Each structure stands twice: as C-alpha cells, then as structure tokens.
mmCIF file of C-alpha atoms in Angstrom:
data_model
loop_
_atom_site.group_PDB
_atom_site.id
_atom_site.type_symbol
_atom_site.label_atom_id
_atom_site.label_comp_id
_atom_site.label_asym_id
_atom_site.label_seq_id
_atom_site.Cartn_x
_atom_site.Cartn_y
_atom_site.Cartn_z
ATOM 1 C CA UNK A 1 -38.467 74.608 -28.583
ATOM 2 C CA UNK A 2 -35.228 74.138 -30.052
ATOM 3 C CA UNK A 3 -35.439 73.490 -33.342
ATOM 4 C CA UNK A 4 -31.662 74.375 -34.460
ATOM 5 C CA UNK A 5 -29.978 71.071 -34.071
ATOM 6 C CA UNK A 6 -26.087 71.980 -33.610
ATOM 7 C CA UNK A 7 -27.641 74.387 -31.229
ATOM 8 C CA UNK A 8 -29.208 72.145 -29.486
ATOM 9 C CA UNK A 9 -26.336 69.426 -29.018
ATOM 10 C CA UNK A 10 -24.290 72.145 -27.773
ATOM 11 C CA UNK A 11 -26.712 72.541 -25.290
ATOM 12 C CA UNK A 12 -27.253 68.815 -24.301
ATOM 13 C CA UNK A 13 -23.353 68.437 -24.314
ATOM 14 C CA UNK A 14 -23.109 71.537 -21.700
ATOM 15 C CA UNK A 15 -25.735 70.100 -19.167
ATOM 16 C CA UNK A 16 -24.168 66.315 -19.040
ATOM 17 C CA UNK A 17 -20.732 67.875 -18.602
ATOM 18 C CA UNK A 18 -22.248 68.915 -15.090
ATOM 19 C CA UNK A 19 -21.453 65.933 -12.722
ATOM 20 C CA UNK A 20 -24.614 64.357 -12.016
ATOM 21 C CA UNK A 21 -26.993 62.292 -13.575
ATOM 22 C CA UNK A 22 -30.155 64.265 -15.771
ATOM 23 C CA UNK A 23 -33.281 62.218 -16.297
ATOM 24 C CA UNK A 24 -34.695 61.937 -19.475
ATOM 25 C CA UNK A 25 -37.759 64.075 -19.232
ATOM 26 C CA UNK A 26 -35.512 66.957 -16.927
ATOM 27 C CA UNK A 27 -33.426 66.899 -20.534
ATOM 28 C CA UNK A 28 -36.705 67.187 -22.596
ATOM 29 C CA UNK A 29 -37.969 69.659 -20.123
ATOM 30 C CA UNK A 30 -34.917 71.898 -20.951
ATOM 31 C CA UNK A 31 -34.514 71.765 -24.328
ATOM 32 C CA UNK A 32 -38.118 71.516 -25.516
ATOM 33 C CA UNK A 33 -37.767 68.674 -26.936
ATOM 34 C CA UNK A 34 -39.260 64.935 -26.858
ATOM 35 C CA UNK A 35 -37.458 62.203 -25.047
ATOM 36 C CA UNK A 36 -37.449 60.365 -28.424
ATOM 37 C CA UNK A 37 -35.624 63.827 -29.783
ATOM 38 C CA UNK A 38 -33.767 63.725 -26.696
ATOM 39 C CA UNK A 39 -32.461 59.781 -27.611
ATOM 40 C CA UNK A 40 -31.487 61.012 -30.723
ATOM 41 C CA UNK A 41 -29.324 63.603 -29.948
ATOM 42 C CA UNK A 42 -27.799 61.368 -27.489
ATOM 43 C CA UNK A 43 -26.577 58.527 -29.820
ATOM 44 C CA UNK A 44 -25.073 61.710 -31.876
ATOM 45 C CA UNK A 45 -23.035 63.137 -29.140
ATOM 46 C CA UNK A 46 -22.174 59.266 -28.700
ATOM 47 C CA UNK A 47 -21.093 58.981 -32.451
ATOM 48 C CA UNK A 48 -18.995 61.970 -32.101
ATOM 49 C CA UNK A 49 -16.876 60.174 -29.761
ATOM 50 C CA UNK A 50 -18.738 61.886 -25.887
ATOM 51 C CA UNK A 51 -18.870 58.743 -23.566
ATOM 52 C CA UNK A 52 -23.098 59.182 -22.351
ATOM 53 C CA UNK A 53 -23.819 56.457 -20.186
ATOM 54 C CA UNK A 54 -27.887 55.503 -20.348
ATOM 55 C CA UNK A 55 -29.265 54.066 -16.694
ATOM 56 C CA UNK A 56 -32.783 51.776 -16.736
ATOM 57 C CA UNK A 57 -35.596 53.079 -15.152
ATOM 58 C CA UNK A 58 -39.094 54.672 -15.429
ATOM 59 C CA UNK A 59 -37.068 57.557 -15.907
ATOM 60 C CA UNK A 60 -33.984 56.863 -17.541
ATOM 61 C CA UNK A 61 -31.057 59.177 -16.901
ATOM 62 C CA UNK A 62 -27.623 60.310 -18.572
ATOM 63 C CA UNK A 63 -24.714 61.127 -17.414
ATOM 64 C CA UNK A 64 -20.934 61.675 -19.071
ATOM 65 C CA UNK A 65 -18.499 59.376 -18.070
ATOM 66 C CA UNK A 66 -14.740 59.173 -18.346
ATOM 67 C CA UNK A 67 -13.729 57.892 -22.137
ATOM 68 C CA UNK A 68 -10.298 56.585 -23.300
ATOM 69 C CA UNK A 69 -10.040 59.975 -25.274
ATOM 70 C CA UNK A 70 -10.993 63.861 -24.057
ATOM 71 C CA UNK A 71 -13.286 65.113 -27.119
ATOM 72 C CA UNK A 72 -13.648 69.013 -27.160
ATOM 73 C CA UNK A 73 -15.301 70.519 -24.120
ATOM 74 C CA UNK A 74 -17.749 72.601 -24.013
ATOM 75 C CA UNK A 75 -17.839 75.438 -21.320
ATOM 76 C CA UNK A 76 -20.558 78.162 -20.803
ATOM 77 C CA UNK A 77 -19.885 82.093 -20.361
ATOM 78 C CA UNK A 78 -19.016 81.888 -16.336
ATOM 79 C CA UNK A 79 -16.926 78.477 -16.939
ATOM 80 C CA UNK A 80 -14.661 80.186 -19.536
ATOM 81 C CA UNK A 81 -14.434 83.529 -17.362
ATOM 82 C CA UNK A 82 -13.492 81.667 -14.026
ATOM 83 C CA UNK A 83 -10.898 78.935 -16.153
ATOM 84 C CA UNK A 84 -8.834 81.707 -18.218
ATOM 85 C CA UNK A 85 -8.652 84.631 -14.639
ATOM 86 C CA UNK A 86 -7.381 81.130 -12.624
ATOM 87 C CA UNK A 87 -4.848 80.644 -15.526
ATOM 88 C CA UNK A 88 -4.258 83.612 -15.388
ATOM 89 C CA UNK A 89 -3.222 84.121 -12.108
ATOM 90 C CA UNK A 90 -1.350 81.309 -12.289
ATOM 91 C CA UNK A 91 0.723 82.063 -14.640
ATOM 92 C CA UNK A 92 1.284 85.734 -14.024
ATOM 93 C CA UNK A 93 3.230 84.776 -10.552
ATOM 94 C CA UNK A 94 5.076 81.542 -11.732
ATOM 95 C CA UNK A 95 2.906 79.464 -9.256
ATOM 96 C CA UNK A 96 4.891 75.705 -8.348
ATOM 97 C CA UNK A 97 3.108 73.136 -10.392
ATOM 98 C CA UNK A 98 1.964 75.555 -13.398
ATOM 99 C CA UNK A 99 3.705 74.967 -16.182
ATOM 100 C CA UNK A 100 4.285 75.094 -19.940
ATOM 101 C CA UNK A 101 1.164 72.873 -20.547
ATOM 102 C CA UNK A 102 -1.370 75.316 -18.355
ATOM 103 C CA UNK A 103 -0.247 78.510 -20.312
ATOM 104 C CA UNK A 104 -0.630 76.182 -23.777
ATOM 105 C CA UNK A 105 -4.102 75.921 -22.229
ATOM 106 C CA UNK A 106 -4.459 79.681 -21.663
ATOM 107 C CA UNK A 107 -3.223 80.354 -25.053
ATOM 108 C CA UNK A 108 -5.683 78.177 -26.723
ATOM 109 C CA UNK A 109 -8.636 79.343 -24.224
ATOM 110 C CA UNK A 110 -7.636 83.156 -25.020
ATOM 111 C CA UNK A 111 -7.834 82.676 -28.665
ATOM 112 C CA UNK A 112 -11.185 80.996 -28.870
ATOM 113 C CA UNK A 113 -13.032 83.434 -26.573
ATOM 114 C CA UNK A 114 -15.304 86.155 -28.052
ATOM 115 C CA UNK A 115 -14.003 89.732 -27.303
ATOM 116 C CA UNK A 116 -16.603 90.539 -24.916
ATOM 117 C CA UNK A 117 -15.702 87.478 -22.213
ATOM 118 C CA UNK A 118 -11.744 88.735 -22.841
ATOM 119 C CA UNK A 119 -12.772 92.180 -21.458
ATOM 120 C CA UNK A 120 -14.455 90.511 -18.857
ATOM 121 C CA UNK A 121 -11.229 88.026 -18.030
ATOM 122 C CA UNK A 122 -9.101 91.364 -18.599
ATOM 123 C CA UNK A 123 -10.860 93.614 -15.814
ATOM 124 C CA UNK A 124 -11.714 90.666 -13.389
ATOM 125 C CA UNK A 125 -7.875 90.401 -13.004
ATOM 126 C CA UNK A 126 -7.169 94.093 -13.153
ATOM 127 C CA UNK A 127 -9.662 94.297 -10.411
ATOM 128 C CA UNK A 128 -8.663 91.321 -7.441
ATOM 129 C CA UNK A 129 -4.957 91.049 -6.116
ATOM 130 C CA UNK A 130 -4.316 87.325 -4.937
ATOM 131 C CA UNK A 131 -3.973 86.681 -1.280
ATOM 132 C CA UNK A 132 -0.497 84.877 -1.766
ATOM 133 C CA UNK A 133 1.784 85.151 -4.329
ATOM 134 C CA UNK A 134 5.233 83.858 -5.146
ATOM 135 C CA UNK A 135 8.356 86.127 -4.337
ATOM 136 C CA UNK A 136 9.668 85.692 -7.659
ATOM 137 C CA UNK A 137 9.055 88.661 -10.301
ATOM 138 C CA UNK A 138 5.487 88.850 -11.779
ATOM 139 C CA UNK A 139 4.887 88.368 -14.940
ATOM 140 C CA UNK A 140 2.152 89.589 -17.906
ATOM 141 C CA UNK A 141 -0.300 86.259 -18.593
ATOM 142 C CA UNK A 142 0.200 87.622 -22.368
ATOM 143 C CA UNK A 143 3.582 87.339 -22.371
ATOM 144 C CA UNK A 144 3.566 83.710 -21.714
ATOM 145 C CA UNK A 145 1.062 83.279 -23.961
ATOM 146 C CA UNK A 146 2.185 84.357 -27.549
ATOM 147 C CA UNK A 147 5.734 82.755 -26.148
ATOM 148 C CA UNK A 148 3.264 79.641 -25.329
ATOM 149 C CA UNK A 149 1.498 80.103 -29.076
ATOM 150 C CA UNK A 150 4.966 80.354 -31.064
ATOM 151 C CA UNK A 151 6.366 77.017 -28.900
ATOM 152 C CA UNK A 152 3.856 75.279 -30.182
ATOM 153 C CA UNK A 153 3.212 77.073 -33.549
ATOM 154 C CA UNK A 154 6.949 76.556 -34.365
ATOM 155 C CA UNK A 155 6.810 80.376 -35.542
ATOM 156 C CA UNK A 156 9.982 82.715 -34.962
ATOM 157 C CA UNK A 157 9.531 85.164 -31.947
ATOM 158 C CA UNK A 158 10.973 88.374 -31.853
ATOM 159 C CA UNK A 159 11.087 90.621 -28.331
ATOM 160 C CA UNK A 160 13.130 93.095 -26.458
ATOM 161 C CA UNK A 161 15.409 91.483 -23.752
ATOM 162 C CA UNK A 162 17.312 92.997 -20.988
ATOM 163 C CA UNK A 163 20.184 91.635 -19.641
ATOM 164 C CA UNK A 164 21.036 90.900 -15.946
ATOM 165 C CA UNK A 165 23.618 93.947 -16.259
ATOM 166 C CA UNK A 166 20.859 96.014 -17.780
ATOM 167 C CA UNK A 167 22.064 96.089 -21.390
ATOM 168 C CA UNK A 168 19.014 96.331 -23.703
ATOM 169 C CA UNK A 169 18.837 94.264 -27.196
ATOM 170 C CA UNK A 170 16.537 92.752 -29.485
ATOM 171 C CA UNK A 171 16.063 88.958 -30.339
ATOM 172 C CA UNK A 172 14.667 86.774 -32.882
ATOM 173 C CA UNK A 173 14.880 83.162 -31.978
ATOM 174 C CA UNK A 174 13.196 79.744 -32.450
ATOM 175 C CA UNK A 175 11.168 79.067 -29.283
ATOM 176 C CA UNK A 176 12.372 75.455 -28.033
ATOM 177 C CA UNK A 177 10.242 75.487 -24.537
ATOM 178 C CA UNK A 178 9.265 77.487 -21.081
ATOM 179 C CA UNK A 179 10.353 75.749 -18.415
ATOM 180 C CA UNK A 180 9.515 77.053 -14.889
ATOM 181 C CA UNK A 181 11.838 77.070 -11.949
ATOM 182 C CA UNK A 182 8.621 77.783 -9.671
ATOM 183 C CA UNK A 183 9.820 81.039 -8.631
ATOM 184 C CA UNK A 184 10.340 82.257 -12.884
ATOM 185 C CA UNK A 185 9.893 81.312 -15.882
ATOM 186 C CA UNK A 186 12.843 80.781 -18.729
ATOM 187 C CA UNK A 187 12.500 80.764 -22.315
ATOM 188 C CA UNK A 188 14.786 77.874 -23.974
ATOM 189 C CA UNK A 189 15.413 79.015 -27.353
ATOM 190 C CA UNK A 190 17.884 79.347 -30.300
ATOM 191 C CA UNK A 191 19.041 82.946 -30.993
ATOM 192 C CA UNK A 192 19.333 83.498 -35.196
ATOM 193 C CA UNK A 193 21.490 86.462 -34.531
ATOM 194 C CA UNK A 194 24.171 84.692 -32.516
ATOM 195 C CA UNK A 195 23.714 81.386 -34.140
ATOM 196 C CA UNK A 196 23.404 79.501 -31.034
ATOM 197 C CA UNK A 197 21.245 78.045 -28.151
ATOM 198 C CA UNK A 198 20.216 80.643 -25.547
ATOM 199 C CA UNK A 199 17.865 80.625 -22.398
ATOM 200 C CA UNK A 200 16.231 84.303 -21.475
ATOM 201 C CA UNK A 201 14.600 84.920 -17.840
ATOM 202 C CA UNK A 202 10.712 86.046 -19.446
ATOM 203 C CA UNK A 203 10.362 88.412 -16.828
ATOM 204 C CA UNK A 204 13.120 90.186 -18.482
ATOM 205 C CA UNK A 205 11.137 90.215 -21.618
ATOM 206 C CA UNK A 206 8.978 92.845 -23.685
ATOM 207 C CA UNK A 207 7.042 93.376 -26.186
ATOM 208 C CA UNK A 208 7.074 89.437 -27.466
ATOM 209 C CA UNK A 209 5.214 88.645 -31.036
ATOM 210 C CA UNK A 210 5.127 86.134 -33.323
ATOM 211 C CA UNK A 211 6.702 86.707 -37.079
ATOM 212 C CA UNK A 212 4.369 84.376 -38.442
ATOM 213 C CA UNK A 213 7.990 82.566 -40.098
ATOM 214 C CA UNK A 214 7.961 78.912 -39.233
ATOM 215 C CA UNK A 215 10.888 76.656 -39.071
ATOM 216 C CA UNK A 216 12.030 73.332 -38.359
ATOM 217 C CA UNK A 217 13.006 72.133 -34.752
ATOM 218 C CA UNK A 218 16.709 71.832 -34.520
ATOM 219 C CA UNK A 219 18.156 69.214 -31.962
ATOM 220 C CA UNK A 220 19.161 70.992 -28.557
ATOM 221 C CA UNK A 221 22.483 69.640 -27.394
ATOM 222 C CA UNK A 222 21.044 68.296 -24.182
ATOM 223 C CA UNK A 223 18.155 66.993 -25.196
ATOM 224 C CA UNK A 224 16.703 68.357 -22.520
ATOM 225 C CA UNK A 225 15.035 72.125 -22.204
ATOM 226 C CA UNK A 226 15.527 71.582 -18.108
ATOM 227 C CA UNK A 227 18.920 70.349 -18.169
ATOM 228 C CA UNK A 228 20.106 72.852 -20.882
ATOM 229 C CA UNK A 229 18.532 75.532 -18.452
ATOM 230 C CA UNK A 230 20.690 74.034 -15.322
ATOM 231 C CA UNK A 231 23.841 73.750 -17.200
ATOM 232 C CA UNK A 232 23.051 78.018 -18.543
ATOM 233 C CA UNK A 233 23.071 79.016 -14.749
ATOM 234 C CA UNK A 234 25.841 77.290 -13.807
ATOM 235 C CA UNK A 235 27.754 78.469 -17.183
ATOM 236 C CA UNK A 236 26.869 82.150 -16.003
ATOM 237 C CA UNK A 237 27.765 81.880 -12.614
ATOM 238 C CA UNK A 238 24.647 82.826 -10.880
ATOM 239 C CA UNK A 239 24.212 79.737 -9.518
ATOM 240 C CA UNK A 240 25.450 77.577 -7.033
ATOM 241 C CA UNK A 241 25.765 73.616 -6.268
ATOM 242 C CA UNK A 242 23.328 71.707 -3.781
ATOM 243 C CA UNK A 243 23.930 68.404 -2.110
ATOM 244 C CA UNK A 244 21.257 67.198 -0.518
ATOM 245 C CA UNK A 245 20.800 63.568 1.289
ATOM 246 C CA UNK A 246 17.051 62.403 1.687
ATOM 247 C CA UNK A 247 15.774 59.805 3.899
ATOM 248 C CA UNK A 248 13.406 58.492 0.834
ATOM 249 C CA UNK A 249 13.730 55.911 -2.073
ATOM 250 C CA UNK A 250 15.067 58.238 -5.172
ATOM 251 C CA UNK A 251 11.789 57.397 -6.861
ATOM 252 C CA UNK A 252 9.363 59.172 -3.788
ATOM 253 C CA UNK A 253 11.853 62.201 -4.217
ATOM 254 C CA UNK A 254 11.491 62.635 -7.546
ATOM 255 C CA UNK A 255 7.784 62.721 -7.799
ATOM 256 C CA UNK A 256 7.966 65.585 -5.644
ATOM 257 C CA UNK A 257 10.838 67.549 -7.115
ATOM 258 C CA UNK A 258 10.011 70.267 -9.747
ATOM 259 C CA UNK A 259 11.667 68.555 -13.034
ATOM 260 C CA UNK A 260 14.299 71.509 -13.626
ATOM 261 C CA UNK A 261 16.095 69.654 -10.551
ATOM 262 C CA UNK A 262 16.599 67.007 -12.251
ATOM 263 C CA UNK A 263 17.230 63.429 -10.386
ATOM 264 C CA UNK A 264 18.277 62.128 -7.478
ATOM 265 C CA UNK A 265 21.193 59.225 -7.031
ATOM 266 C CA UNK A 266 19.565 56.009 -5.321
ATOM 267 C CA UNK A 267 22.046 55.156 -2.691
ATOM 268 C CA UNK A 268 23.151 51.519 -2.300
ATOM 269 C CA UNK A 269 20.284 50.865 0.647
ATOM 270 C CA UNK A 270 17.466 51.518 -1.752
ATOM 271 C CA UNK A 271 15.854 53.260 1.093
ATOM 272 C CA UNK A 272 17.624 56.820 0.551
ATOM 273 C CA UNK A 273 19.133 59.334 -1.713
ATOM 274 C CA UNK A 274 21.270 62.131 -2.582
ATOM 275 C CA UNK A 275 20.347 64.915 -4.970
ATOM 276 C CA UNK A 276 23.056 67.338 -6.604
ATOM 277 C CA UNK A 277 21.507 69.968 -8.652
ATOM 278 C CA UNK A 278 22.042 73.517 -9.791
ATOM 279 C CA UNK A 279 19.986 76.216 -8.573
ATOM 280 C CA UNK A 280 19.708 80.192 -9.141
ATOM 281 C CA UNK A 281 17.257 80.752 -6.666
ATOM 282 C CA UNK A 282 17.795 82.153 -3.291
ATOM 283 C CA UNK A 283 19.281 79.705 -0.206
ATOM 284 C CA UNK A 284 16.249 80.977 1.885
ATOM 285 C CA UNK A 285 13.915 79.815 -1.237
ATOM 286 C CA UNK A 286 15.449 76.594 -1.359
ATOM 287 C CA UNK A 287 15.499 75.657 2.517
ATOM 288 C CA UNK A 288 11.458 76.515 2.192
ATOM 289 C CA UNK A 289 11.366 74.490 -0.882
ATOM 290 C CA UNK A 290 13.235 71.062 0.580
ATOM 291 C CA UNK A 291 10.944 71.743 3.754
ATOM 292 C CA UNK A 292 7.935 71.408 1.693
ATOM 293 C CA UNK A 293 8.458 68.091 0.344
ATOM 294 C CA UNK A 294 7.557 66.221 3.284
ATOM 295 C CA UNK A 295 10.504 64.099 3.654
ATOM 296 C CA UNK A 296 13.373 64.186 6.055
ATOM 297 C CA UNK A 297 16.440 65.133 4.911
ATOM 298 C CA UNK A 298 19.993 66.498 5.279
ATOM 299 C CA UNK A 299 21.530 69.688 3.695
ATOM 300 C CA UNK A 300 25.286 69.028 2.828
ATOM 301 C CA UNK A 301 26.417 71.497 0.581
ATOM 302 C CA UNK A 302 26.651 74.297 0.459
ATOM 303 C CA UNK A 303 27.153 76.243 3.914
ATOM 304 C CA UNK A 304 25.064 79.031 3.348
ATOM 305 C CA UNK A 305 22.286 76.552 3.016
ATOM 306 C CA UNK A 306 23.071 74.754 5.638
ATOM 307 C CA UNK A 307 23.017 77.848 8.173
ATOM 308 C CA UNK A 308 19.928 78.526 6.531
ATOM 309 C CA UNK A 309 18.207 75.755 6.745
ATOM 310 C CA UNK A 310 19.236 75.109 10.786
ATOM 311 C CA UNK A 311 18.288 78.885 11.456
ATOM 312 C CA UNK A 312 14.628 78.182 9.886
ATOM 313 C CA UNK A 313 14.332 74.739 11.587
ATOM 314 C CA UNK A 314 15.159 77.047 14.659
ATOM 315 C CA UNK A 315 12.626 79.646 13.903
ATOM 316 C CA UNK A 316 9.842 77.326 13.482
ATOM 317 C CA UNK A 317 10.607 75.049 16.567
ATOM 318 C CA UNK A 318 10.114 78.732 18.166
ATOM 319 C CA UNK A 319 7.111 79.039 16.937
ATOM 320 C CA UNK A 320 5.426 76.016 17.725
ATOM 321 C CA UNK A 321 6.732 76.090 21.413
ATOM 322 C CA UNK A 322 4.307 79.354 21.224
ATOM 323 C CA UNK A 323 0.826 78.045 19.870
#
C-alpha cells in the first residue's frame, strides 16, 4: 500500500497521462489503495489545476483530458530517456521544423533529469547513427543547450568562435535568439567587445558557457532575430537573392515557409504570389526545399537556380518514367 501521499499522486498523475480511460478499482488495484482514497486523490490532482474527467458507471473510470492550461507533466524513466535522445537528435542535425522552442525543451528536460538517466540519454545517442540526416554541419545537442539556457536566462555567454576565413577569437555577448535556417543554426546576439549586434553560425562555435552575469534585453534594430539574420548574409556577401512566383494565395505559402524566409507579396489576383528572400544555403538545397512545399511554382531569379531547379525536375521525370 501506498501510504506516502505526494508519492502516491505522482503515481496516479503518471497512469492517467496514458491515453485511455482507468476504472476506478484498476486505480485502487495499483496503488493499494481504496476507491474512496482513490476519489480523494483525484479531486487533489483536480485542485492542482490536472483536467480528470469522472465517467458514470458500476465502475467509474478516469481519464485526463485537454485543459485551457498545460500543468507540469509527469514522465516515467523510459518517457524521459526516449523524449531528451529524440531532442536530441533533432537538434544535433538542425532538422526543418526544430527550433529554438524544442532545444528550450531539451534544456529544461536535461537539467531536471537525475545523473543516471543523462548517462543513459548520453550513450543511447553515442550508440545509434540516424538513418537520414540533414547535409548541413552537425552540431553538439549541448551546445544548443547552454546557448538555449542563457537565451532564456538572459545570462552573458562567452565561447570560442571561428570565422568563415578561419580566424579564431573569443566572444562574450548577450544571447538575443537561435534561429534555424533548417540546414544550421545561428546565434543572434550582441557582441560587448565590439559594441554591436552580431549573428555567429553555432556550428562554428566551442566551448559555450554561461557567466552567470545577467543583463537587460536591448532593442535589436530589426525587431526581428530572422530578419536581422537575412539582412547579416546579405551584408557579408554569402548570400544571394531569390525570386520566386507561386501559384498559391501568399497566406498557404507562408504557412509552409520556414520563418527566416520571411513573407511572400500577395499579387493583385489574390490567388498567387511572389517571394524575394535572402538565402546562404546552397541552389541545389533550395530547389529541394521549394519542391517540398507542395505547391507549383516558378523560379525567376537567380539563373543558377533556375538551371537547377529544371535539371532536378529533369532528373526526377527520369526517374519516374523508370518505376
């Protein structure tokens, strides 16, 4: 029997977050407790703000339902293992669609789990290789983390960078945000030692930690960390301009275009667009990446794209005329 109460609710709160419904005796059963106990602990979990829904019956079960607010989860040994090596992964090889918020989440999961489940995380990803993985540079789940923890800590962050040209140097900066490009992941921050805004490719990064010194936010001059990062690569010149014409509202393009792209134009018809945005990565990365969004479209500028993107439409027709 379970006698320790906090122990107990822990318990109860672990089984209902399993999505099905648990009779009243089954709950009893597995806590070795009464169903009056069992009632109780329920309309605690319910004062604590976890949504239980009650169903009538000989038997009456529980189940946890969606609430207006997410009150804090509650995740066994083999939950917390299989979350943090997924986030992990993730993270570690810039994956589309993983972004500053899942590596806050990996940050926070990381620093809440007991040394011996971090050994575990640490040498069930030392041990697999993922089947696919982006082309872009890999990078170190930690190193997105403490950048992750000092974002949101507001805490100075000092590392090692090296420059595209290879020139080594050492930072401290205010963290602003990450922002992902899909393929990487850049650091938005404001350098102390040069007294100005800066972005800083993270896979070009070593030996991050946290000073511990906070500071106040400062304003960026864009207002935005994605459009501060476009404007950087086109500053630097290792970048070039895309036109592109899609045969989709603006507002259908959008919701499928990674947010570092920023917007596309409506065109007068309402039923099309044209997106011009600023991109680093390579043309044969961006034809696969405009062929993914499931929407027709034209490439206008620039040529290389365009050759690149008939030569793959080429290639594929190729291949289909094969299967």
């Amino acid at each position: 029997m379970t006698t320790d109460t906090p122990a107990r609710l822990l318990t109860l709160l672990s089984l209902l977050q399993t999505p099905r419904e648990w009779p009243g005796g089954e709950l009893a059963d597995r806590l070795g407790v009464s169903r009056r106990t069992v009632r109780r602990d329920i309309d605690r979990l319910r004062e604590l703000g976890y949504p239980v829904q009650a169903t009538m019956g000989a038997d009456g079960g529980y189940r946890l339902v969606a609430g207006k607010a997410m009150p804090p989860l509650v995740l066994d040994d083999e939950e917390a293992v299989a979350i943090a090596v997924g986030l992990r992964a993730g993270a570690g090889h810039a994956v589309e669609g993983v972004d500053e918020a899942s590596v806050r989440a990996l940050a926070k999961l990381e620093q809440v789990l007991p040394s011996r489940l971090r050994h575990r995380v640490a040498t069930l990803q030392a041990a697999t290789t993922p089947l696919i993985s982006g082309d872009g540079p890999s990078i170190a789940p930690e190193t997105l983390t403490v950048m992750a923890s000092a974002v949101a800590g507001r805490e100075r962050l000092r590392f090692a960078y090296r420059a595209g040209d290879g020139t080594e140097s050492r930072r401290v900066t205010e963290p602003y945000r990450l922002v992902s490009t899909g393929r990487r992941w850049y650091l938005v921050a404001y350098d102390l030692d040069r007294e100005d805004w800066r972005t800083f490719r993270v896979d070009r990064v070593s030996g991050p930690s946290a000073t511990g010194a906070r500071f106040a936010p400062r304003e960026l001059p864009t207002g935005s960390a994605a459009e501060y990062l476009r404007r950087s690569m086109q500053r630097h010149g290792d970048s070039y301009e895309i036109v592109v014409a899609f045969d989709a509202p603006a507002e259908v393009v959008a919701a499928r275009l990674p947010q570092w792209l920023g917007e596309p134009e409506a065109a007068d018809d309402g039923a099309s667009c044209v997106l011009r945005a600023t991109v680093s990565d390579a043309v044969e990365w961006m034809a696969l990446r405009l062929a993914m969004l499931d929407v027709d479209f034209r490439v206008r500028e620039p040529v290389e794209l365009v050759e690149c993107v008939r030569g793959l439409g080429a290639r594929l027709a190729r291949a289909a005329e094969g299967a």
